[in-house]
Coordinates of C-alpha atoms and ligand atoms in Angstrom, one line a residue:
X1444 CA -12.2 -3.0 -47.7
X1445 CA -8.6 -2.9 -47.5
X1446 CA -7.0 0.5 -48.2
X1447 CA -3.4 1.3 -50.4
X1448 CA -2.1 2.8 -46.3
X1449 CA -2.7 -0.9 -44.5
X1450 CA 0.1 -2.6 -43.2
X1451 CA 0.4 -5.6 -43.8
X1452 CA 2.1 -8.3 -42.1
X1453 CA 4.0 -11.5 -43.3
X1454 CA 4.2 -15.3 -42.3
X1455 CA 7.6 -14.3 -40.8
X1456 CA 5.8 -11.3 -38.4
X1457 CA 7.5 -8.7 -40.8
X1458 CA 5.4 -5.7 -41.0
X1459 CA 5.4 -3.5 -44.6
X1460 CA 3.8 -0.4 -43.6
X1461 CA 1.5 0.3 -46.9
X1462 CA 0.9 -1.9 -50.1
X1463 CA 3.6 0.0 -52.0
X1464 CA 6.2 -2.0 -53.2
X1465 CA 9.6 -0.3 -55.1
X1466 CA 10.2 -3.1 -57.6
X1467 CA 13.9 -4.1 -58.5
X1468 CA 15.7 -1.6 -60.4
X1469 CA 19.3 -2.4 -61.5
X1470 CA 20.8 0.6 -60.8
X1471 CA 24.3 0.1 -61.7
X1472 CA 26.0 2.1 -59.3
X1473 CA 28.2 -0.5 -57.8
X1474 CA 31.9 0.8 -57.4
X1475 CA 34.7 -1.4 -59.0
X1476 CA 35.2 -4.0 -56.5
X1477 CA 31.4 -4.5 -56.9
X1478 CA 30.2 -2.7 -53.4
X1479 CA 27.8 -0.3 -53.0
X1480 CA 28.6 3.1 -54.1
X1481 CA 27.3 6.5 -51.3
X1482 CA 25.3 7.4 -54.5
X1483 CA 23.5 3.9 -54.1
X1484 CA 23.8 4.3 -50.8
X1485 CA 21.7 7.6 -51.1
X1486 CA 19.2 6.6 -53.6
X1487 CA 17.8 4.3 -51.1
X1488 CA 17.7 7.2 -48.3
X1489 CA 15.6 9.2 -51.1
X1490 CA 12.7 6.2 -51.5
X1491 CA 12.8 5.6 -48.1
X1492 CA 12.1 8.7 -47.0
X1493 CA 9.0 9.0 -50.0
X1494 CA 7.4 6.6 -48.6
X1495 CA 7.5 3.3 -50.1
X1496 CA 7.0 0.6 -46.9
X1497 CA 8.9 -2.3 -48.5
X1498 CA 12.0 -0.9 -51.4
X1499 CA 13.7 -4.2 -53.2
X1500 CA 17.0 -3.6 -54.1
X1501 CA 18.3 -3.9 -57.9
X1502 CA 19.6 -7.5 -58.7
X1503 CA 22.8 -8.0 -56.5
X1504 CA 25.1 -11.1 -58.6
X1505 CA 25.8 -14.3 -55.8
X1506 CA 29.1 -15.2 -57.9
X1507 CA 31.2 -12.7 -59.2
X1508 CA 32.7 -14.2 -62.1
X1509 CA 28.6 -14.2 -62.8
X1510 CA 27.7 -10.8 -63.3
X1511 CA 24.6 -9.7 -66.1
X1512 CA 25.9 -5.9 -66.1
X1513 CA 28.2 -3.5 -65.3
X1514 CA 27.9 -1.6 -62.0
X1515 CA 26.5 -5.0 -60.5
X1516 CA 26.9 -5.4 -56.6
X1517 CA 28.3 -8.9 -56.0
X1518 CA 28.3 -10.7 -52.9
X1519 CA 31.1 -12.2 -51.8
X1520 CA 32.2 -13.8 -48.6
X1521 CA 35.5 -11.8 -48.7
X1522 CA 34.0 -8.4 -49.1
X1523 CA 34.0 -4.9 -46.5
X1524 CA 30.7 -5.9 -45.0
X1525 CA 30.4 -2.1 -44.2
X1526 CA 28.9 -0.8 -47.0
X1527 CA 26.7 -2.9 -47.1
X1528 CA 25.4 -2.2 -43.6
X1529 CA 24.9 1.5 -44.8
X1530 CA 22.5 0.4 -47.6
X1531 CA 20.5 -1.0 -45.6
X1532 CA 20.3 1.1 -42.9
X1533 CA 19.4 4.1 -45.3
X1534 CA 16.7 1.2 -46.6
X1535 CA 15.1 1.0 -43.1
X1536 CA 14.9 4.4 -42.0
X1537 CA 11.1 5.5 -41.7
X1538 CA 9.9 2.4 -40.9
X1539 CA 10.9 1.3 -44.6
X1540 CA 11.8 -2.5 -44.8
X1541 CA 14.5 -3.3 -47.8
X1542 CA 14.7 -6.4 -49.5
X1543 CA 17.8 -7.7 -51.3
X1544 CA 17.4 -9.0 -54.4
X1545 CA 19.3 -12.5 -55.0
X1546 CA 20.5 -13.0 -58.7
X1547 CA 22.4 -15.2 -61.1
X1548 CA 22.6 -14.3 -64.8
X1549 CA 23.2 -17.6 -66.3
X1550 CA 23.4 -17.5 -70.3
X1551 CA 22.5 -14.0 -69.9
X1552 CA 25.5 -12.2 -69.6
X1553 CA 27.2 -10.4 -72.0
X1554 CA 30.4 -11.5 -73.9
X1555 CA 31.9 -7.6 -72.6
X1556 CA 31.5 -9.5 -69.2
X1557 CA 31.7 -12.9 -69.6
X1558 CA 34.0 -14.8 -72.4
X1559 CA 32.1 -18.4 -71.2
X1560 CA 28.5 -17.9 -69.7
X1561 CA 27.1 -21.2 -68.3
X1562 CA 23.1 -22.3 -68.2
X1563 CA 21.4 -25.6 -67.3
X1564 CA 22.2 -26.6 -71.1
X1565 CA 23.7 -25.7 -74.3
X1566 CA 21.2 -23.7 -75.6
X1567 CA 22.6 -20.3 -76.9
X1568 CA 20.3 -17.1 -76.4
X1569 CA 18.0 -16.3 -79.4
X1570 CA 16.5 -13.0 -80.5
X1571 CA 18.1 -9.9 -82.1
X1572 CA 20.7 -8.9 -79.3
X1573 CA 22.1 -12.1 -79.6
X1574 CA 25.1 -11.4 -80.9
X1575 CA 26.3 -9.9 -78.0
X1576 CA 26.6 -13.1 -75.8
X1577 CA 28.6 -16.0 -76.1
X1578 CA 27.1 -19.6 -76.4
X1579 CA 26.8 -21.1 -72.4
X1580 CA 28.3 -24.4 -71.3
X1581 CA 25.7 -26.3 -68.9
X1582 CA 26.5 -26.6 -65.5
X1583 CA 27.9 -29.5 -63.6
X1584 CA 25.7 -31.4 -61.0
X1585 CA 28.5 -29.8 -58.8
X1586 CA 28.5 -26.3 -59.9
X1587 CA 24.8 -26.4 -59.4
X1588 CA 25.3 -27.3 -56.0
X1589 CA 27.8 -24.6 -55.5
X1590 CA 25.2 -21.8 -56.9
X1591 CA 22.9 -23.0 -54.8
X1592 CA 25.6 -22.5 -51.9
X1593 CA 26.0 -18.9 -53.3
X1594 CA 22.7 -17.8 -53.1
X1595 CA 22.2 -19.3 -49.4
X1596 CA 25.8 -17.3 -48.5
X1597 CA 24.2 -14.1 -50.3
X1598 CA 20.9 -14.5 -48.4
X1599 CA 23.0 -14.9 -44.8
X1600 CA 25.1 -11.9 -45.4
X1601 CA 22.2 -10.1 -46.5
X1602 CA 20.4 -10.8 -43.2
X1603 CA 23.6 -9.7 -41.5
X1604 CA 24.6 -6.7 -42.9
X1605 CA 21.1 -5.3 -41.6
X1606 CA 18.9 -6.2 -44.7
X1607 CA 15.1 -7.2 -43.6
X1608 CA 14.8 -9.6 -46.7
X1609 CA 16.0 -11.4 -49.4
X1610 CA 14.2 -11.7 -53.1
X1611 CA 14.8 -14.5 -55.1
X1612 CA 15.4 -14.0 -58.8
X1613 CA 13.8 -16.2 -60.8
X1614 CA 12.2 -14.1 -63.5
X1615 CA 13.4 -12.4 -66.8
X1616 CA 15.3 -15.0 -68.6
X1617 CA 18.1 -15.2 -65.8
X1618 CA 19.6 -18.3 -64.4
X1619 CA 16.3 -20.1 -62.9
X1620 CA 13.7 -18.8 -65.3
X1621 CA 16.2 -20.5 -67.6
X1622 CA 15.8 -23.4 -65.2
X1623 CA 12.0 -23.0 -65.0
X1624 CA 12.0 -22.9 -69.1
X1625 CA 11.5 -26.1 -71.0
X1626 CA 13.5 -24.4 -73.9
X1627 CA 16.6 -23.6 -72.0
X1628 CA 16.5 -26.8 -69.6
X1629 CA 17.1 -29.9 -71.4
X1630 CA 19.2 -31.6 -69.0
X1631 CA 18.3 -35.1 -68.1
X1632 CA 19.3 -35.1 -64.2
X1633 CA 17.1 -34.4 -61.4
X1634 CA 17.4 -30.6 -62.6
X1635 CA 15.7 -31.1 -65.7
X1636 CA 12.5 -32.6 -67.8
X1637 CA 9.4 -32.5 -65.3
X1638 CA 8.6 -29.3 -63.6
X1639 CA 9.0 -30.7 -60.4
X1640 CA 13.0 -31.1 -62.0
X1641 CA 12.8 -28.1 -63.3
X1642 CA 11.7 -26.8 -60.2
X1643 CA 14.1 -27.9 -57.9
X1644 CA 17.3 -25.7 -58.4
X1645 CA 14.9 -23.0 -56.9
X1646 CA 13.0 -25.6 -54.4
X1647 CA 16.6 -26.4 -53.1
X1648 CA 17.5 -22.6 -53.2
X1649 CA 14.3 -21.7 -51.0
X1650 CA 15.3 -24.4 -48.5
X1651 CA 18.6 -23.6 -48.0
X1652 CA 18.4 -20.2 -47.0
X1653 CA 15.5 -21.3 -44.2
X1654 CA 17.4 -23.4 -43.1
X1655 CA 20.0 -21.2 -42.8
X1656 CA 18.0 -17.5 -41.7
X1657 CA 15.4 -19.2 -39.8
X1658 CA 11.8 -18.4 -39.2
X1659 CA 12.0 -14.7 -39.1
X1660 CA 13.5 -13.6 -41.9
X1661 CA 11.4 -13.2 -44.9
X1662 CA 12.2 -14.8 -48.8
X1663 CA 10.3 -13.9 -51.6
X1664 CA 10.5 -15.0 -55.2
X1665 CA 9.9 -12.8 -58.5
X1666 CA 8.8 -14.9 -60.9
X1667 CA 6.9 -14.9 -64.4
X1668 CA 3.0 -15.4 -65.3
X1669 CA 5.2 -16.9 -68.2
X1670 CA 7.9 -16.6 -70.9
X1671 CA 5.4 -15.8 -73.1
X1672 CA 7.0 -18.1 -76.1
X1673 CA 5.2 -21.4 -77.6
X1674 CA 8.3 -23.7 -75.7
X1675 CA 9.1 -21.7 -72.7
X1676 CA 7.9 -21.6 -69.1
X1677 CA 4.0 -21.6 -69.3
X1678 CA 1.6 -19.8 -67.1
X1679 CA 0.1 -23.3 -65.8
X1680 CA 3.7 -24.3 -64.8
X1681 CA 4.6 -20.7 -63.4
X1682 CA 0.9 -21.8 -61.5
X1683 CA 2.4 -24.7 -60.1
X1684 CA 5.3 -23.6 -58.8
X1685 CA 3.7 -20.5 -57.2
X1686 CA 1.8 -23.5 -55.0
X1687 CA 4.7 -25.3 -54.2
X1688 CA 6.2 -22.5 -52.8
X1689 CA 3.2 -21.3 -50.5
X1690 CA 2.9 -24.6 -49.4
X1691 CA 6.9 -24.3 -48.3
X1692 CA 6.4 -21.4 -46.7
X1693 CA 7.6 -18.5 -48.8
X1694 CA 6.6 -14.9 -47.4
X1695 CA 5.9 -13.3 -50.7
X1696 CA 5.7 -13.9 -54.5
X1697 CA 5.8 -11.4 -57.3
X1698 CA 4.5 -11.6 -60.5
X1699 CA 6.0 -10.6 -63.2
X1700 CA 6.6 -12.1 -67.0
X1701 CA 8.4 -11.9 -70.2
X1702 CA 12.1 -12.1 -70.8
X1703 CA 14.6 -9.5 -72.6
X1704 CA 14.0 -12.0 -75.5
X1705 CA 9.8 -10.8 -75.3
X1706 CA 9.7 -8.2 -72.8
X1707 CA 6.5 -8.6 -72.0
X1708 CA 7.2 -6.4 -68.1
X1709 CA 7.7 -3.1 -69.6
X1710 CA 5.3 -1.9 -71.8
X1711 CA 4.4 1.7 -71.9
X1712 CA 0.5 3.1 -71.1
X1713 CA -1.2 -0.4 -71.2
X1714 CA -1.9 -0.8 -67.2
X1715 CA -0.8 -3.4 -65.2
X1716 CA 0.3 -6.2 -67.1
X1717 CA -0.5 -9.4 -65.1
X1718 CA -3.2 -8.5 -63.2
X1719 CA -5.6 -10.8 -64.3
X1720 CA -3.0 -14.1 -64.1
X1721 CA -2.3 -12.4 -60.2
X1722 CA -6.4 -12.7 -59.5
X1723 CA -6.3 -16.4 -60.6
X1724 CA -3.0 -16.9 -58.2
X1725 CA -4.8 -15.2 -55.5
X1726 CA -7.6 -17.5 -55.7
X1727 CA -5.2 -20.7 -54.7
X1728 CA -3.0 -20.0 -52.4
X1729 CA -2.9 -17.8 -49.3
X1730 CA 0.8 -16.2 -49.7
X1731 CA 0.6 -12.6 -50.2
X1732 CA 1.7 -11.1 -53.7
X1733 CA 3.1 -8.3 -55.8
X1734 CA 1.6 -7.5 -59.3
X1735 CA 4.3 -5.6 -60.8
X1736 CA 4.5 -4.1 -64.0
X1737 CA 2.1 -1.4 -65.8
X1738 CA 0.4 0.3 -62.4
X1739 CA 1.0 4.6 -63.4
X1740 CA -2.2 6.3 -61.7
X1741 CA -3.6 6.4 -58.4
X1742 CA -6.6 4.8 -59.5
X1743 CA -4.9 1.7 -60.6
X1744 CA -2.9 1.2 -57.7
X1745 CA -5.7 2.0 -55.3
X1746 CA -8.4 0.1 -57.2
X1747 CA -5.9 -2.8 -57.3
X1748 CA -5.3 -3.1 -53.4
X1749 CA -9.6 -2.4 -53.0
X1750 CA -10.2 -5.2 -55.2
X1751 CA -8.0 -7.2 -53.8
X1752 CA -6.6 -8.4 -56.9
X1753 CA -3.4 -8.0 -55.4
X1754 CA -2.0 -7.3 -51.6
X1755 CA 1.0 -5.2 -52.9
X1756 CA 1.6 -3.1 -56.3
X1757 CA 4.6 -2.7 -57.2
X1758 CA 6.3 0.0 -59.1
X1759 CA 9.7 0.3 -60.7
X1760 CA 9.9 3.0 -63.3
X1761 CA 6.9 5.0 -61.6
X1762 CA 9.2 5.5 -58.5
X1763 CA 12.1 6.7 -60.2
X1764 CA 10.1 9.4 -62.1
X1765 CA 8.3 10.1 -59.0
X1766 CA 10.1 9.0 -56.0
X1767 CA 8.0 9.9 -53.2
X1768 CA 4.9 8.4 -54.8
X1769 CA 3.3 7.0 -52.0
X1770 CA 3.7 10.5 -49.7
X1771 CA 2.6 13.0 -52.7
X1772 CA -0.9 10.0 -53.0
X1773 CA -1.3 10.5 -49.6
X1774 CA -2.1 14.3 -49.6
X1775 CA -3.8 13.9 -52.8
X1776 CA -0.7 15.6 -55.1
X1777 CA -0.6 12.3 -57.7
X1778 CA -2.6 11.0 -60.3
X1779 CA -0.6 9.7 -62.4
X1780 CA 2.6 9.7 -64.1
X1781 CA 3.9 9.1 -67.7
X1782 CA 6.1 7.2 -69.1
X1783 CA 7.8 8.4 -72.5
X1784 CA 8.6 6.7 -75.3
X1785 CA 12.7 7.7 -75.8
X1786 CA 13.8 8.2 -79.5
X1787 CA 17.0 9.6 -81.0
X1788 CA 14.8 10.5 -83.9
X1789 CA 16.1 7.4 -86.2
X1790 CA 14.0 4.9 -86.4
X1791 CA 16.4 2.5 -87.5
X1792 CA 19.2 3.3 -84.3
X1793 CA 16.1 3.5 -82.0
X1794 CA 15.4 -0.4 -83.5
X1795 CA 19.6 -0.9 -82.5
X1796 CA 19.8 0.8 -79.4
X1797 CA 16.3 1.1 -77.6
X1798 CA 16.6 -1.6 -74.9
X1799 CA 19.2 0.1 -74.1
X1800 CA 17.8 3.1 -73.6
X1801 CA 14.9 2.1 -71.6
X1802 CA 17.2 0.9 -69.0
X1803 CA 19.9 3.9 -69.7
X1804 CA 17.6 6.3 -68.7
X1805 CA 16.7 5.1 -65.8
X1806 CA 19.8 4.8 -64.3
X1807 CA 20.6 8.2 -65.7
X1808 CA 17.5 9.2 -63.7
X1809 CA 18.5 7.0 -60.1
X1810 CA 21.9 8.8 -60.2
X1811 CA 20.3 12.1 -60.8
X1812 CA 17.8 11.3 -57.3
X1813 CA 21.3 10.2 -55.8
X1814 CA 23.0 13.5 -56.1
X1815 CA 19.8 15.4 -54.7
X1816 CA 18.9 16.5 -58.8
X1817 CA 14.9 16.4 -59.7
X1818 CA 14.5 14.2 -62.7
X1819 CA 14.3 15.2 -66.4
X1820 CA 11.1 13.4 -68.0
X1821 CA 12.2 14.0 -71.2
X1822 CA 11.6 12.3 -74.9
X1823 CA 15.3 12.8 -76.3
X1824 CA 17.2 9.4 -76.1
X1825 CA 20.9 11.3 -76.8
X1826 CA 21.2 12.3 -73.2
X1827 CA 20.5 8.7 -71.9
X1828 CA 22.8 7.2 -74.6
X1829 CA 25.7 9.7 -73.5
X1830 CA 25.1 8.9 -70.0
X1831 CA 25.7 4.9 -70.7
X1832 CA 28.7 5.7 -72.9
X1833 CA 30.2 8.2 -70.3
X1834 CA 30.0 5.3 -67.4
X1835 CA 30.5 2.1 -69.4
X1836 CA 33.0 2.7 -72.2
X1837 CA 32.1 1.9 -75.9
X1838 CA 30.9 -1.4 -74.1
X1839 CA 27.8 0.0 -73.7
X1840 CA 26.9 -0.1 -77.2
X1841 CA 26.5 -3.8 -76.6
X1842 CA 23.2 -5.0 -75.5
X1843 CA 23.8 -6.5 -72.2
X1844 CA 20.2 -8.4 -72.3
X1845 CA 18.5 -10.1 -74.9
X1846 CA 15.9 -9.1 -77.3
X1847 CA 13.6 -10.7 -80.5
Ligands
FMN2114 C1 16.4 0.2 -65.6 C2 15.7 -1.0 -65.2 C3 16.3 -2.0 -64.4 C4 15.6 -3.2 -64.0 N1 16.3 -4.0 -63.2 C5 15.7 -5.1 -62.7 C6 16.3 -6.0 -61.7 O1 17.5 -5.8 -61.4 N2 15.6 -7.1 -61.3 C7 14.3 -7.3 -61.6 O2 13.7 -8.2 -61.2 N3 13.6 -6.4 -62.5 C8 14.3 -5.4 -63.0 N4 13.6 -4.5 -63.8 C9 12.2 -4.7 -64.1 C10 11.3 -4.0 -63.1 O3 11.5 -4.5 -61.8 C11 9.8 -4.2 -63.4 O4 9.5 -5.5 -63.4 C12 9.4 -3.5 -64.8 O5 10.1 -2.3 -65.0 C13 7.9 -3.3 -64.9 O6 7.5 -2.5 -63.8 P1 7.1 -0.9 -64.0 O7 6.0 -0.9 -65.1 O8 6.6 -0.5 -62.7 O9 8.3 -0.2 -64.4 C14 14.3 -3.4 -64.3 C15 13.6 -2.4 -65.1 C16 14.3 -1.2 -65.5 C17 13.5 -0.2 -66.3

């Protein structure tokens, strides 16, 4: 029976030290010229010393006139490379590996950000947020080869600047779950129609940074059960594409779902989320995974890894509100930890302004760990509205992603 404390090791002879897995957290504490930050910088010295064996960055944009939020790092061929180096350097210390995760926002980028966002088609974003984006253009055959480019570049720099990973992003409603999806894909090319098309923007994505990193450098992809909408990316297709990619050789999938349309990834107190779709991907294919989404007691996780419904559990909000998790299991100091419901105490702003919250206070919380603070569990959304309006400008009113 395989234990939470295992190691484990990967196709690409990367050893994680336990089965604890920091999921992606947008932290938004890049600088202005998009590079890390020594609070960011920090942050990642804080997890890495609670514990964690394998941290995944928050979504770092491959083109920088494509960025989903403010406080974005971008990668860019032209940038100080030693920042970078830092990050991951404070994401390696105690045995700790540190994956970067690769992003593009596509449509999903806000018209504070972007004036022209582009997707595979026309389709404009739906949902109450909407407003806040403009309609997308679809890409070029051209321009997808060139994001393609940018993501292989991204991964390279990210392998040389120290990094022992890279995560693609293909989740969430950004620029390949909008591939992936039936409903935002309806180009006619060899990106579009069947799934194999639909497929292939992350297919070619995969291939190119191999090609480029070689054998021992590990890729993983974050992807959705499923988009959770009647015409959008189904779990049978999210299914088959998890098989493709263990047949090519990926290191690691995570499982995730839902969009900022359906947010199906971050619910409050109903355990983990996809952890029945995760025992039926176990079943065919022999790449390890991450189930995140849901997992808050020590139970859960622990019952998870004995199980063997899934090799790694992965935790995003948990590890902010408790960021040596894994260390305070180990000597039997956690059970469990909650996860409050924010309010200002209208219903009717909370309806406006709660996605943003949800994210607000985390990164209110990520800065707090960054500057050596304890976090403030706390059920008062002012100070995390505040916060956003203090860093961001009155831009932060807008929602940056989308929501029905
Ligand atoms: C503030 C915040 C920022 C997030 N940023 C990202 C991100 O950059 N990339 C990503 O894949 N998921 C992101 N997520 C989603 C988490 O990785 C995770 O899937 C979700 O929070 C559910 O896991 P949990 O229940 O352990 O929090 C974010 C979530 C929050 C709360």
């Amino acid at each position: 029976m395989t234990t939470i404390f295992e190691p484990l090791t990967l196709k690409t002879n990367t050893t994680i030290k336990n089965r604890f897995v920091k999921a992606a957290l947008s932290e938004t504490l890049g600088n202005k010229n998009y590079q890390p930050t020594e609070q960011l910088i920090s942050l990642y010295q804080a997890w890495a010393n609670g514990g964690t064996g394998l941290l995944i960055t928050g979504n770092v944009m491959v083109d920088p006139n494509a960025r989903g939020e403010f406080g974005n790092i971008v990668i860019d061929r032209n940038q100080n490379f030693e920042l970078l180096k830092k990050w991951a350097q404070a994401g390696t210390t105690n045995d700790t590996k540190i994956f970067m995760q690769l992003n593009h926002p596509g449509k999903q980028s806000p018209k504070t950000i972007t004036k022209q966002p582009v997707a595979p088609s026309a389709v404009p974003m739906t949902g109450s947020n909407s407003f806040a984006f403009n309609s997308p253009r679809a890409l070029t055959h051209t321009e997808i080869q060139q994001i393609i480019a940018k993501f292989v570049d991204a991964a390279v720099i990210a392998q040389k600047t120290g990094f022992s990973g890279v995560e693609i992003h293909a989740a969430h409603g950004y620029l390949l779950n909008q591939f992936l999806s039936p409903h935002d894909n309806q180009r006619t090319d060899e990106y579009g129609g069947s799934l194999e098309n639909r497929m292939r923007i992350v297919t070619e994505i995969y291939q190119g940074i191999r090609e480029k990193v070689g054998n021992d450098f590990p890729i993983a992809l974050k992807i959705n059960s499923s988009d959770f909408r009647p015409d959008g990316f189904s779990e049978e297709d999210s299914l088959k594409v998890i098989q493709k990619m263990d047949q090519m050789g990926i290191d690691l999938i995570e499982i995730s779902g839902g969009n900022y349309e359906n947010p199906k990834m971050q619910g409050i107190g109903k355990g983990a989320f996809f952890i029945d779709y995760a025992k039926k991907v176990k079943q065919t294919i022999k790449t390890p995974i991450i189930v995140t989404g849901g997992f808050n007691t020590a139970n859960g996780m622990e019952s998870a890894i004995k199980n063997d419904e899934t090799d790694f559990v992965g935790l995003a909000r948990p590890l902010v509100m408790v960021p040596d998790l894994p260390k305070q299991l180990k000597w039997g100091n956690f059970t469990s930890v909650k996860l409050n419901h924010l309010t200002t105490g209208s219903k009717k702003l909370d309806k406006k302004v709660g996605s943003l919250i949800g994210l607000s206070f985390y990164q209110q919380q990520m800065l707090r760990i960054a500057e050596d603070k304890k976090v403030q569990p706390t059920t008062n959304a002012w100070g995390a509205l505040l916060f956003s309006l203090k860093h961001q400008g009155i831009s932060a009113l807008m929602p940056q992603r989308s929501k029905e």
